[in-house]
PDB file of C-alpha atoms in Angstrom:
ATOM      1  CA  UNK A   1     125.514  99.632 106.268  1.00 76.00           C
ATOM      2  CA  UNK A   2     124.296  96.707 103.549  1.00 87.00           C
ATOM      3  CA  UNK A   3     126.292  95.813 100.901  1.00 95.00           C
ATOM      4  CA  UNK A   4     124.642  95.984  97.639  1.00 97.00           C
ATOM      5  CA  UNK A   5     124.272  96.035  94.247  1.00 98.00           C
ATOM      6  CA  UNK A   6     123.533  99.392  93.255  1.00 98.00           C
ATOM      7  CA  UNK A   7     122.019 101.287  90.019  1.00 98.00           C
ATOM      8  CA  UNK A   8     122.411 104.632  89.112  1.00 97.00           C
ATOM      9  CA  UNK A   9     120.190 106.516  86.792  1.00 95.00           C
ATOM     10  CA  UNK A  10     117.489 109.081  87.051  1.00 94.00           C
ATOM     11  CA  UNK A  11     114.822 106.193  85.892  1.00 96.00           C
ATOM     12  CA  UNK A  12     111.936 108.521  85.027  1.00 96.00           C
ATOM     13  CA  UNK A  13     109.172 106.695  84.000  1.00 96.00           C
ATOM     14  CA  UNK A  14     110.807 103.123  84.632  1.00 98.00           C
ATOM     15  CA  UNK A  15     110.404 101.970  81.702  1.00 98.00           C
ATOM     16  CA  UNK A  16     111.983  98.823  79.417  1.00 98.00           C
ATOM     17  CA  UNK A  17     115.302 100.279  78.825  1.00 97.00           C
ATOM     18  CA  UNK A  18     115.816 100.909  82.853  1.00 98.00           C
ATOM     19  CA  UNK A  19     113.873  97.287  83.242  1.00 98.00           C
ATOM     20  CA  UNK A  20     117.612  95.504  81.424  1.00 98.00           C
ATOM     21  CA  UNK A  21     119.502  97.513  84.134  1.00 98.00           C
ATOM     22  CA  UNK A  22     117.571  96.885  87.059  1.00 98.00           C
ATOM     23  CA  UNK A  23     117.100  93.544  85.985  1.00 98.00           C
ATOM     24  CA  UNK A  24     120.683  93.210  85.951  1.00 98.00           C
ATOM     25  CA  UNK A  25     121.250  94.494  89.343  1.00 98.00           C
ATOM     26  CA  UNK A  26     118.689  92.407  90.732  1.00 98.00           C
ATOM     27  CA  UNK A  27     120.425  88.836  89.119  1.00 98.00           C
ATOM     28  CA  UNK A  28     123.658  89.870  90.341  1.00 98.00           C
ATOM     29  CA  UNK A  29     122.062  91.048  93.874  1.00 98.00           C
ATOM     30  CA  UNK A  30     120.677  86.909  94.349  1.00 98.00           C
ATOM     31  CA  UNK A  31     123.494  85.635  92.765  1.00 98.00           C
ATOM     32  CA  UNK A  32     125.983  86.810  96.158  1.00 97.00           C
ATOM     33  CA  UNK A  33     123.022  87.076  98.170  1.00 97.00           C
ATOM     34  CA  UNK A  34     122.883  90.812  99.160  1.00 98.00           C
ATOM     35  CA  UNK A  35     120.760  93.832  98.596  1.00 98.00           C
ATOM     36  CA  UNK A  36     119.295  95.232  95.560  1.00 98.00           C
ATOM     37  CA  UNK A  37     119.715  98.658  95.609  1.00 98.00           C
ATOM     38  CA  UNK A  38     118.962 102.282  93.167  1.00 98.00           C
ATOM     39  CA  UNK A  39     119.856 106.201  93.165  1.00 96.00           C
ATOM     40  CA  UNK A  40     117.217 108.294  92.157  1.00 95.00           C
ATOM     41  CA  UNK A  41     116.852 112.160  92.619  1.00 93.00           C
ATOM     42  CA  UNK A  42     114.590 114.332  93.935  1.00 90.00           C
ATOM     43  CA  UNK A  43     114.093 116.518  90.553  1.00 86.00           C
ATOM     44  CA  UNK A  44     114.738 116.347  87.129  1.00 85.00           C
ATOM     45  CA  UNK A  45     118.864 117.300  86.907  1.00 80.00           C
ATOM     46  CA  UNK A  46     118.473 118.794  83.620  1.00 77.00           C
ATOM     47  CA  UNK A  47     115.374 120.775  84.517  1.00 78.00           C
ATOM     48  CA  UNK A  48     117.765 121.896  87.525  1.00 72.00           C
ATOM     49  CA  UNK A  49     120.685 122.553  85.306  1.00 71.00           C
ATOM     50  CA  UNK A  50     119.047 124.385  82.435  1.00 70.00           C
ATOM     51  CA  UNK A  51     116.594 126.007  84.481  1.00 70.00           C
ATOM     52  CA  UNK A  52     114.035 125.214  81.665  1.00 75.00           C
ATOM     53  CA  UNK A  53     111.560 122.529  83.266  1.00 82.00           C
ATOM     54  CA  UNK A  54     111.435 118.924  82.219  1.00 87.00           C
ATOM     55  CA  UNK A  55     107.577 117.293  83.065  1.00 92.00           C
ATOM     56  CA  UNK A  56     108.029 114.298  84.709  1.00 95.00           C
ATOM     57  CA  UNK A  57     106.940 111.254  83.754  1.00 97.00           C
ATOM     58  CA  UNK A  58     106.342 110.004  87.474  1.00 96.00           C
ATOM     59  CA  UNK A  59     106.496 111.218  90.952  1.00 95.00           C
ATOM     60  CA  UNK A  60     108.943 110.414  92.908  1.00 95.00           C
ATOM     61  CA  UNK A  61     107.123 107.599  95.170  1.00 95.00           C
ATOM     62  CA  UNK A  62     105.429 106.113  91.518  1.00 96.00           C
ATOM     63  CA  UNK A  63     109.030 105.519  90.905  1.00 96.00           C
ATOM     64  CA  UNK A  64     109.780 104.219  93.376  1.00 97.00           C
ATOM     65  CA  UNK A  65     106.921 101.985  93.441  1.00 96.00           C
ATOM     66  CA  UNK A  66     107.820 100.785  89.807  1.00 97.00           C
ATOM     67  CA  UNK A  67     110.856  99.903  90.693  1.00 98.00           C
ATOM     68  CA  UNK A  68     110.056  97.583  93.520  1.00 97.00           C
ATOM     69  CA  UNK A  69     107.139  96.005  92.179  1.00 96.00           C
ATOM     70  CA  UNK A  70     108.164  95.950  88.681  1.00 96.00           C
ATOM     71  CA  UNK A  71     111.872  94.929  89.444  1.00 98.00           C
ATOM     72  CA  UNK A  72     112.288  93.405  92.571  1.00 98.00           C
ATOM     73  CA  UNK A  73     114.474  96.742  94.425  1.00 98.00           C
ATOM     74  CA  UNK A  74     115.170  96.516  97.462  1.00 98.00           C
ATOM     75  CA  UNK A  75     115.706  99.628  98.883  1.00 97.00           C
ATOM     76  CA  UNK A  76     115.642 103.045  96.609  1.00 97.00           C
ATOM     77  CA  UNK A  77     117.645 105.901  97.884  1.00 96.00           C
ATOM     78  CA  UNK A  78     116.525 109.334  96.584  1.00 96.00           C
ATOM     79  CA  UNK A  79     119.040 112.087  96.755  1.00 94.00           C
ATOM     80  CA  UNK A  80     118.180 115.663  96.576  1.00 91.00           C
ATOM     81  CA  UNK A  81     119.956 117.008  93.609  1.00 86.00           C
ATOM     82  CA  UNK A  82     120.729 120.758  94.544  1.00 87.00           C
ATOM     83  CA  UNK A  83     123.769 123.101  94.264  1.00 85.00           C
ATOM     84  CA  UNK A  84     125.794 121.492  96.622  1.00 89.00           C
ATOM     85  CA  UNK A  85     124.651 117.874  94.880  1.00 87.00           C
ATOM     86  CA  UNK A  86     125.429 118.670  91.499  1.00 87.00           C
ATOM     87  CA  UNK A  87     129.134 120.667  92.144  1.00 91.00           C
ATOM     88  CA  UNK A  88     131.013 117.267  93.701  1.00 94.00           C
ATOM     89  CA  UNK A  89     133.423 116.253  91.449  1.00 95.00           C
ATOM     90  CA  UNK A  90     132.546 112.585  90.091  1.00 95.00           C
ATOM     91  CA  UNK A  91     135.707 111.348  91.850  1.00 95.00           C
ATOM     92  CA  UNK A  92     133.762 112.025  94.988  1.00 95.00           C
ATOM     93  CA  UNK A  93     130.579 110.866  94.035  1.00 94.00           C
ATOM     94  CA  UNK A  94     132.738 107.699  93.210  1.00 95.00           C
ATOM     95  CA  UNK A  95     133.473 107.216  96.539  1.00 95.00           C
ATOM     96  CA  UNK A  96     130.637 108.395  98.296  1.00 93.00           C
ATOM     97  CA  UNK A  97     128.344 105.797  96.989  1.00 93.00           C
ATOM     98  CA  UNK A  98     130.738 103.164  97.675  1.00 93.00           C
ATOM     99  CA  UNK A  99     131.138 104.258 101.510  1.00 93.00           C
ATOM    100  CA  UNK A 100     127.960 105.596 101.773  1.00 94.00           C
ATOM    101  CA  UNK A 101     126.001 102.710 100.608  1.00 95.00           C
ATOM    102  CA  UNK A 102     128.037  99.677 100.371  1.00 95.00           C
ATOM    103  CA  UNK A 103     127.955  98.903  96.616  1.00 96.00           C
ATOM    104  CA  UNK A 104     129.904  95.867  95.920  1.00 96.00           C
ATOM    105  CA  UNK A 105     128.871  96.156  92.332  1.00 98.00           C
ATOM    106  CA  UNK A 106     127.838  99.211  89.724  1.00 98.00           C
ATOM    107  CA  UNK A 107     125.325  99.298  87.177  1.00 98.00           C
ATOM    108  CA  UNK A 108     124.787 102.311  85.188  1.00 97.00           C
ATOM    109  CA  UNK A 109     123.650 102.814  81.531  1.00 96.00           C
ATOM    110  CA  UNK A 110     125.489 104.080  78.312  1.00 95.00           C
ATOM    111  CA  UNK A 111     125.072 107.123  78.739  1.00 93.00           C
ATOM    112  CA  UNK A 112     125.123 108.048  82.487  1.00 94.00           C
ATOM    113  CA  UNK A 113     126.808 111.244  83.453  1.00 93.00           C
ATOM    114  CA  UNK A 114     127.322 111.984  87.049  1.00 92.00           C
ATOM    115  CA  UNK A 115     130.301 114.497  88.989  1.00 91.00           C
ATOM    116  CA  UNK A 116     130.414 118.293  88.158  1.00 90.00           C
ATOM    117  CA  UNK A 117     129.747 119.661  84.814  1.00 87.00           C
ATOM    118  CA  UNK A 118     128.671 115.601  84.094  1.00 88.00           C
ATOM    119  CA  UNK A 119     132.204 114.993  84.051  1.00 93.00           C
ATOM    120  CA  UNK A 120     131.716 111.309  84.949  1.00 94.00           C
ATOM    121  CA  UNK A 121     130.989 108.661  82.283  1.00 96.00           C
ATOM    122  CA  UNK A 122     130.871 105.263  81.895  1.00 97.00           C
ATOM    123  CA  UNK A 123     134.322 104.535  81.637  1.00 97.00           C
ATOM    124  CA  UNK A 124     135.240 106.553  84.517  1.00 97.00           C
ATOM    125  CA  UNK A 125     132.889 104.606  86.463  1.00 97.00           C
ATOM    126  CA  UNK A 126     134.640 101.245  84.874  1.00 97.00           C
ATOM    127  CA  UNK A 127     137.943 102.783  85.795  1.00 97.00           C
ATOM    128  CA  UNK A 128     137.276 103.351  89.626  1.00 97.00           C
ATOM    129  CA  UNK A 129     135.823 100.108  89.716  1.00 97.00           C
ATOM    130  CA  UNK A 130     138.458  98.191  88.893  1.00 97.00           C
ATOM    131  CA  UNK A 131     140.865 100.087  90.903  1.00 97.00           C
ATOM    132  CA  UNK A 132     138.317  99.530  94.468  1.00 96.00           C
ATOM    133  CA  UNK A 133     137.691  95.897  93.347  1.00 96.00           C
ATOM    134  CA  UNK A 134     134.251  96.491  92.796  1.00 97.00           C
ATOM    135  CA  UNK A 135     131.491  94.985  89.774  1.00 97.00           C
ATOM    136  CA  UNK A 136     130.674  97.151  86.867  1.00 98.00           C
ATOM    137  CA  UNK A 137     127.998  96.977  84.312  1.00 97.00           C
ATOM    138  CA  UNK A 138     127.126  99.405  81.671  1.00 97.00           C
ATOM    139  CA  UNK A 139     123.551  98.654  80.146  1.00 97.00           C
ATOM    140  CA  UNK A 140     123.644  99.528  76.167  1.00 96.00           C
ATOM    141  CA  UNK A 141     120.610 100.915  74.469  1.00 96.00           C
ATOM    142  CA  UNK A 142     117.043  98.897  74.242  1.00 97.00           C
ATOM    143  CA  UNK A 143     115.438  99.342  71.342  1.00 97.00           C
ATOM    144  CA  UNK A 144     111.706  99.095  70.778  1.00 97.00           C
ATOM    145  CA  UNK A 145     110.061  98.348  67.685  1.00 93.00           C
ATOM    146  CA  UNK A 146     113.272 100.355  65.533  1.00 96.00           C
ATOM    147  CA  UNK A 147     113.270 103.127  68.134  1.00 97.00           C
ATOM    148  CA  UNK A 148     115.658 103.530  71.110  1.00 97.00           C
ATOM    149  CA  UNK A 149     113.687 103.301  74.315  1.00 97.00           C
ATOM    150  CA  UNK A 150     113.840 106.940  76.332  1.00 96.00           C
ATOM    151  CA  UNK A 151     112.067 108.842  78.959  1.00 96.00           C
ATOM    152  CA  UNK A 152     111.886 111.420  76.092  1.00 95.00           C
ATOM    153  CA  UNK A 153     110.012 109.776  73.396  1.00 97.00           C
ATOM    154  CA  UNK A 154     107.302 108.501  75.690  1.00 98.00           C
ATOM    155  CA  UNK A 155     106.835 111.664  77.041  1.00 97.00           C
ATOM    156  CA  UNK A 156     106.125 112.413  73.204  1.00 97.00           C
ATOM    157  CA  UNK A 157     103.599 109.479  72.549  1.00 98.00           C
ATOM    158  CA  UNK A 158     102.177 110.428  76.128  1.00 98.00           C
ATOM    159  CA  UNK A 159     101.784 114.083  74.936  1.00 97.00           C
ATOM    160  CA  UNK A 160     100.498 112.687  71.030  1.00 97.00           C
ATOM    161  CA  UNK A 161      97.870 110.556  73.129  1.00 95.00           C
ATOM    162  CA  UNK A 162      99.830 107.138  72.000  1.00 97.00           C
ATOM    163  CA  UNK A 163      98.709 105.867  74.942  1.00 97.00           C
ATOM    164  CA  UNK A 164      99.490 101.903  73.731  1.00 96.00           C
ATOM    165  CA  UNK A 165     102.821 102.828  72.590  1.00 97.00           C
ATOM    166  CA  UNK A 166     103.898 104.848  75.338  1.00 98.00           C
ATOM    167  CA  UNK A 167     102.930 101.627  77.784  1.00 97.00           C
ATOM    168  CA  UNK A 168     104.767  98.780  75.570  1.00 98.00           C
ATOM    169  CA  UNK A 169     107.686 101.299  76.073  1.00 98.00           C
ATOM    170  CA  UNK A 170     107.144 101.676  80.102  1.00 98.00           C
ATOM    171  CA  UNK A 171     106.358  98.017  80.088  1.00 98.00           C
ATOM    172  CA  UNK A 172     103.501  98.635  82.218  1.00 97.00           C
ATOM    173  CA  UNK A 173     100.381 101.391  82.525  1.00 97.00           C
ATOM    174  CA  UNK A 174     100.911 104.343  82.753  1.00 98.00           C
ATOM    175  CA  UNK A 175     100.893 105.500  86.350  1.00 98.00           C
ATOM    176  CA  UNK A 176      99.141 109.106  87.383  1.00 97.00           C
ATOM    177  CA  UNK A 177      98.307 109.793  90.893  1.00 97.00           C
ATOM    178  CA  UNK A 178      96.834 112.654  92.461  1.00 96.00           C
ATOM    179  CA  UNK A 179      94.452 113.650  95.811  1.00 96.00           C
ATOM    180  CA  UNK A 180      90.487 113.627  94.966  1.00 95.00           C
ATOM    181  CA  UNK A 181      89.640 117.226  95.838  1.00 91.00           C
ATOM    182  CA  UNK A 182      86.605 119.527  95.487  1.00 77.00           C
ATOM    183  CA  UNK A 183      84.687 120.394  91.759  1.00 67.00           C
ATOM    184  CA  UNK A 184      82.509 120.999  89.964  1.00 62.00           C
ATOM    185  CA  UNK A 185      80.554 118.430  90.642  1.00 63.00           C
ATOM    186  CA  UNK A 186      79.000 118.768  87.118  1.00 66.00           C
ATOM    187  CA  UNK A 187      79.318 114.694  86.331  1.00 62.00           C
ATOM    188  CA  UNK A 188      77.339 114.098  89.519  1.00 69.00           C
ATOM    189  CA  UNK A 189      73.986 116.040  87.089  1.00 65.00           C
ATOM    190  CA  UNK A 190      74.347 113.381  84.518  1.00 69.00           C
ATOM    191  CA  UNK A 191      74.297 110.950  87.022  1.00 78.00           C
ATOM    192  CA  UNK A 192      77.644 109.806  86.367  1.00 87.00           C
ATOM    193  CA  UNK A 193      80.143 111.419  89.594  1.00 89.00           C
ATOM    194  CA  UNK A 194      83.574 111.947  88.868  1.00 91.00           C
ATOM    195  CA  UNK A 195      86.530 112.151  90.676  1.00 92.00           C
ATOM    196  CA  UNK A 196      88.296 115.479  90.468  1.00 93.00           C
ATOM    197  CA  UNK A 197      92.880 115.159  91.006  1.00 96.00           C
ATOM    198  CA  UNK A 198      94.791 117.308  91.933  1.00 96.00           C
ATOM    199  CA  UNK A 199      97.674 116.479  90.177  1.00 96.00           C
ATOM    200  CA  UNK A 200     101.603 117.734  90.801  1.00 94.00           C
ATOM    201  CA  UNK A 201     102.222 120.672  88.731  1.00 92.00           C
ATOM    202  CA  UNK A 202     105.944 118.800  88.105  1.00 92.00           C
ATOM    203  CA  UNK A 203     103.816 116.087  86.063  1.00 96.00           C
ATOM    204  CA  UNK A 204     103.413 115.717  82.717  1.00 96.00           C
ATOM    205  CA  UNK A 205     100.121 115.170  81.755  1.00 97.00           C
ATOM    206  CA  UNK A 206      98.688 113.047  78.487  1.00 97.00           C
ATOM    207  CA  UNK A 207      97.023 114.554  75.484  1.00 97.00           C
ATOM    208  CA  UNK A 208      93.530 115.933  76.279  1.00 97.00           C
ATOM    209  CA  UNK A 209      91.045 113.168  75.774  1.00 97.00           C
ATOM    210  CA  UNK A 210      88.875 109.954  77.720  1.00 97.00           C
ATOM    211  CA  UNK A 211      91.107 107.128  78.701  1.00 98.00           C
ATOM    212  CA  UNK A 212      90.588 103.672  79.925  1.00 97.00           C
ATOM    213  CA  UNK A 213      92.136 103.107  82.959  1.00 97.00           C
ATOM    214  CA  UNK A 214      92.311 100.979  86.669  1.00 97.00           C
ATOM    215  CA  UNK A 215      91.814 102.988  89.212  1.00 97.00           C
ATOM    216  CA  UNK A 216      93.410 102.134  92.763  1.00 96.00           C
ATOM    217  CA  UNK A 217      92.193 103.430  95.422  1.00 95.00           C
ATOM    218  CA  UNK A 218      92.262 101.949  99.101  1.00 90.00           C
ATOM    219  CA  UNK A 219      93.890  99.113  98.296  1.00 91.00           C
ATOM    220  CA  UNK A 220      91.256  98.012  95.675  1.00 95.00           C
ATOM    221  CA  UNK A 221      91.039  98.331  91.865  1.00 96.00           C
ATOM    222  CA  UNK A 222      88.009  99.503  89.873  1.00 97.00           C
ATOM    223  CA  UNK A 223      87.806 100.317  86.048  1.00 97.00           C
ATOM    224  CA  UNK A 224      87.628 103.660  85.029  1.00 97.00           C
ATOM    225  CA  UNK A 225      86.486 105.846  82.331  1.00 97.00           C
ATOM    226  CA  UNK A 226      89.293 108.930  82.807  1.00 97.00           C
ATOM    227  CA  UNK A 227      88.664 112.420  80.757  1.00 96.00           C
ATOM    228  CA  UNK A 228      91.677 114.920  80.627  1.00 96.00           C
ATOM    229  CA  UNK A 229      90.833 118.255  79.614  1.00 93.00           C
ATOM    230  CA  UNK A 230      88.708 121.477  79.602  1.00 89.00           C
ATOM    231  CA  UNK A 231      85.150 120.325  79.693  1.00 81.00           C
ATOM    232  CA  UNK A 232      84.466 121.882  76.416  1.00 78.00           C
ATOM    233  CA  UNK A 233      80.579 121.117  76.790  1.00 76.00           C
ATOM    234  CA  UNK A 234      80.428 123.475  79.850  1.00 74.00           C
ATOM    235  CA  UNK A 235      82.948 125.800  78.797  1.00 68.00           C
ATOM    236  CA  UNK A 236      85.273 125.078  81.143  1.00 72.00           C
ATOM    237  CA  UNK A 237      87.925 127.455  82.112  1.00 75.00           C
ATOM    238  CA  UNK A 238      90.640 124.931  83.534  1.00 86.00           C
ATOM    239  CA  UNK A 239      92.145 121.460  83.072  1.00 91.00           C
ATOM    240  CA  UNK A 240      91.077 118.837  84.768  1.00 92.00           C
ATOM    241  CA  UNK A 241      91.600 114.963  85.373  1.00 96.00           C
ATOM    242  CA  UNK A 242      88.759 113.396  86.334  1.00 95.00           C
ATOM    243  CA  UNK A 243      88.076 109.329  86.478  1.00 96.00           C
ATOM    244  CA  UNK A 244      84.392 108.207  86.763  1.00 96.00           C
ATOM    245  CA  UNK A 245      85.414 104.855  88.731  1.00 96.00           C
ATOM    246  CA  UNK A 246      82.786 102.318  88.077  1.00 96.00           C
ATOM    247  CA  UNK A 247      81.197 100.176  90.277  1.00 93.00           C
ATOM    248  CA  UNK A 248      82.335 102.334  93.011  1.00 92.00           C
ATOM    249  CA  UNK A 249      80.313 104.624  95.530  1.00 87.00           C
ATOM    250  CA  UNK A 250      81.841 106.142  98.222  1.00 88.00           C
ATOM    251  CA  UNK A 251      83.365 109.360  99.453  1.00 88.00           C
ATOM    252  CA  UNK A 252      87.410 109.370  99.000  1.00 91.00           C
ATOM    253  CA  UNK A 253      87.772 113.221  99.323  1.00 92.00           C
ATOM    254  CA  UNK A 254      91.446 113.984 100.794  1.00 94.00           C
ATOM    255  CA  UNK A 255      92.325 110.249  99.228  1.00 95.00           C
ATOM    256  CA  UNK A 256      94.651 109.841  96.425  1.00 96.00           C
ATOM    257  CA  UNK A 257      93.947 107.397  93.627  1.00 97.00           C
ATOM    258  CA  UNK A 258      96.409 106.484  91.225  1.00 97.00           C
ATOM    259  CA  UNK A 259      95.167 105.625  87.710  1.00 98.00           C
ATOM    260  CA  UNK A 260      96.854 103.076  85.847  1.00 97.00           C
ATOM    261  CA  UNK A 261      95.701 104.326  82.045  1.00 97.00           C
ATOM    262  CA  UNK A 262      96.516 102.100  79.305  1.00 95.00           C
ATOM    263  CA  UNK A 263      94.292 103.521  76.151  1.00 96.00           C
ATOM    264  CA  UNK A 264      93.168 106.342  74.799  1.00 97.00           C
ATOM    265  CA  UNK A 265      89.988 106.205  73.284  1.00 97.00           C
ATOM    266  CA  UNK A 266      88.952 109.410  71.625  1.00 96.00           C
ATOM    267  CA  UNK A 267      89.648 113.174  71.789  1.00 95.00           C
ATOM    268  CA  UNK A 268      87.911 115.565  73.808  1.00 92.00           C
ATOM    269  CA  UNK A 269      85.125 117.193  72.156  1.00 90.00           C
ATOM    270  CA  UNK A 270      82.465 119.534  72.416  1.00 91.00           C
ATOM    271  CA  UNK A 271      78.826 118.305  72.878  1.00 89.00           C
ATOM    272  CA  UNK A 272      75.265 120.316  71.750  1.00 88.00           C
ATOM    273  CA  UNK A 273      73.499 118.521  74.980  1.00 88.00           C
ATOM    274  CA  UNK A 274      74.119 117.282  78.147  1.00 87.00           C
ATOM    275  CA  UNK A 275      72.115 114.208  76.685  1.00 90.00           C
ATOM    276  CA  UNK A 276      74.891 113.529  73.764  1.00 90.00           C
ATOM    277  CA  UNK A 277      77.589 113.999  76.285  1.00 91.00           C
ATOM    278  CA  UNK A 278      75.923 111.443  78.566  1.00 91.00           C
ATOM    279  CA  UNK A 279      75.217 109.074  75.896  1.00 92.00           C
ATOM    280  CA  UNK A 280      79.123 109.030  74.562  1.00 94.00           C
ATOM    281  CA  UNK A 281      80.491 108.641  77.974  1.00 94.00           C
ATOM    282  CA  UNK A 282      78.034 105.376  78.587  1.00 94.00           C
ATOM    283  CA  UNK A 283      79.537 104.087  75.378  1.00 96.00           C
ATOM    284  CA  UNK A 284      82.955 104.837  76.784  1.00 96.00           C
ATOM    285  CA  UNK A 285      81.972 102.215  79.954  1.00 96.00           C
ATOM    286  CA  UNK A 286      81.299  99.769  77.326  1.00 97.00           C
ATOM    287  CA  UNK A 287      84.333 100.027  76.144  1.00 96.00           C
ATOM    288  CA  UNK A 288      85.926 100.206  79.122  1.00 96.00           C
ATOM    289  CA  UNK A 289      84.157  97.241  80.495  1.00 96.00           C
ATOM    290  CA  UNK A 290      85.427  95.585  77.782  1.00 95.00           C
ATOM    291  CA  UNK A 291      88.799  96.234  77.991  1.00 93.00           C
ATOM    292  CA  UNK A 292      88.671  95.383  81.794  1.00 91.00           C
ATOM    293  CA  UNK A 293      88.137  91.871  80.506  1.00 87.00           C
ATOM    294  CA  UNK A 294      90.934  90.791  78.776  1.00 78.00           C
ATOM    295  CA  UNK A 295      93.750  92.526  81.902  1.00 73.00           C
TER     296      UNK A 295
END
């Protein structure tokens, strides 16, 4: 067991508020020459406790990737949030993270709750750490543009199509990952071959519409025009996520694509003809290529 500085949280979205906390972890770890680590969970605690689904901004793997790449966290521990876990008294949880993860310093947010019934607070953790010779920091709220940064606020921005604002609060483009599966192949009839992505049911889909994105597939990046919606021109019945990867022509069925969505271009709408839709998509392509130059 390596000693570490340990961040506590759920970290959905890994936004700039989380970033202040994670940077503090990295700073202390560097000063002590020990591991920078974080704990997250396999599901949203609120969803498990209330039984009401809370859509997630990111998958677990995306959360881990963002914490590692954006903030230099060395180890991310993913704990199972279940009946047994949420019945642990806060004192036992504190002892566990000290014993199992070698925490020499703990960092959490000002509103972090832990242990059975959420009875543990930052004040309790501070007391535990003082009694056991462990360092402790509680990070206050982070504001941007006069608004407290939170996963709840970012979810609302994504659902409203305010992608640029969501990205400012996230501190990075919004990630959306999925596996390429078979579709109706309508795009190919327009000369616009799209990939049909299967997205996990637990993940929040942004507002229906057309987005500019960077698509990461098999270790390479491509500009992409992404349609999220029902394909009303073709009387679609199901919600789909379909990126058109520009300058790309490979069979990627079964492969995973990670989209970095950074701009909302327009609402999804019905066109009277295929040709009118095709013309509009080519306009969107031109916009994406211009935006791509500035990335």
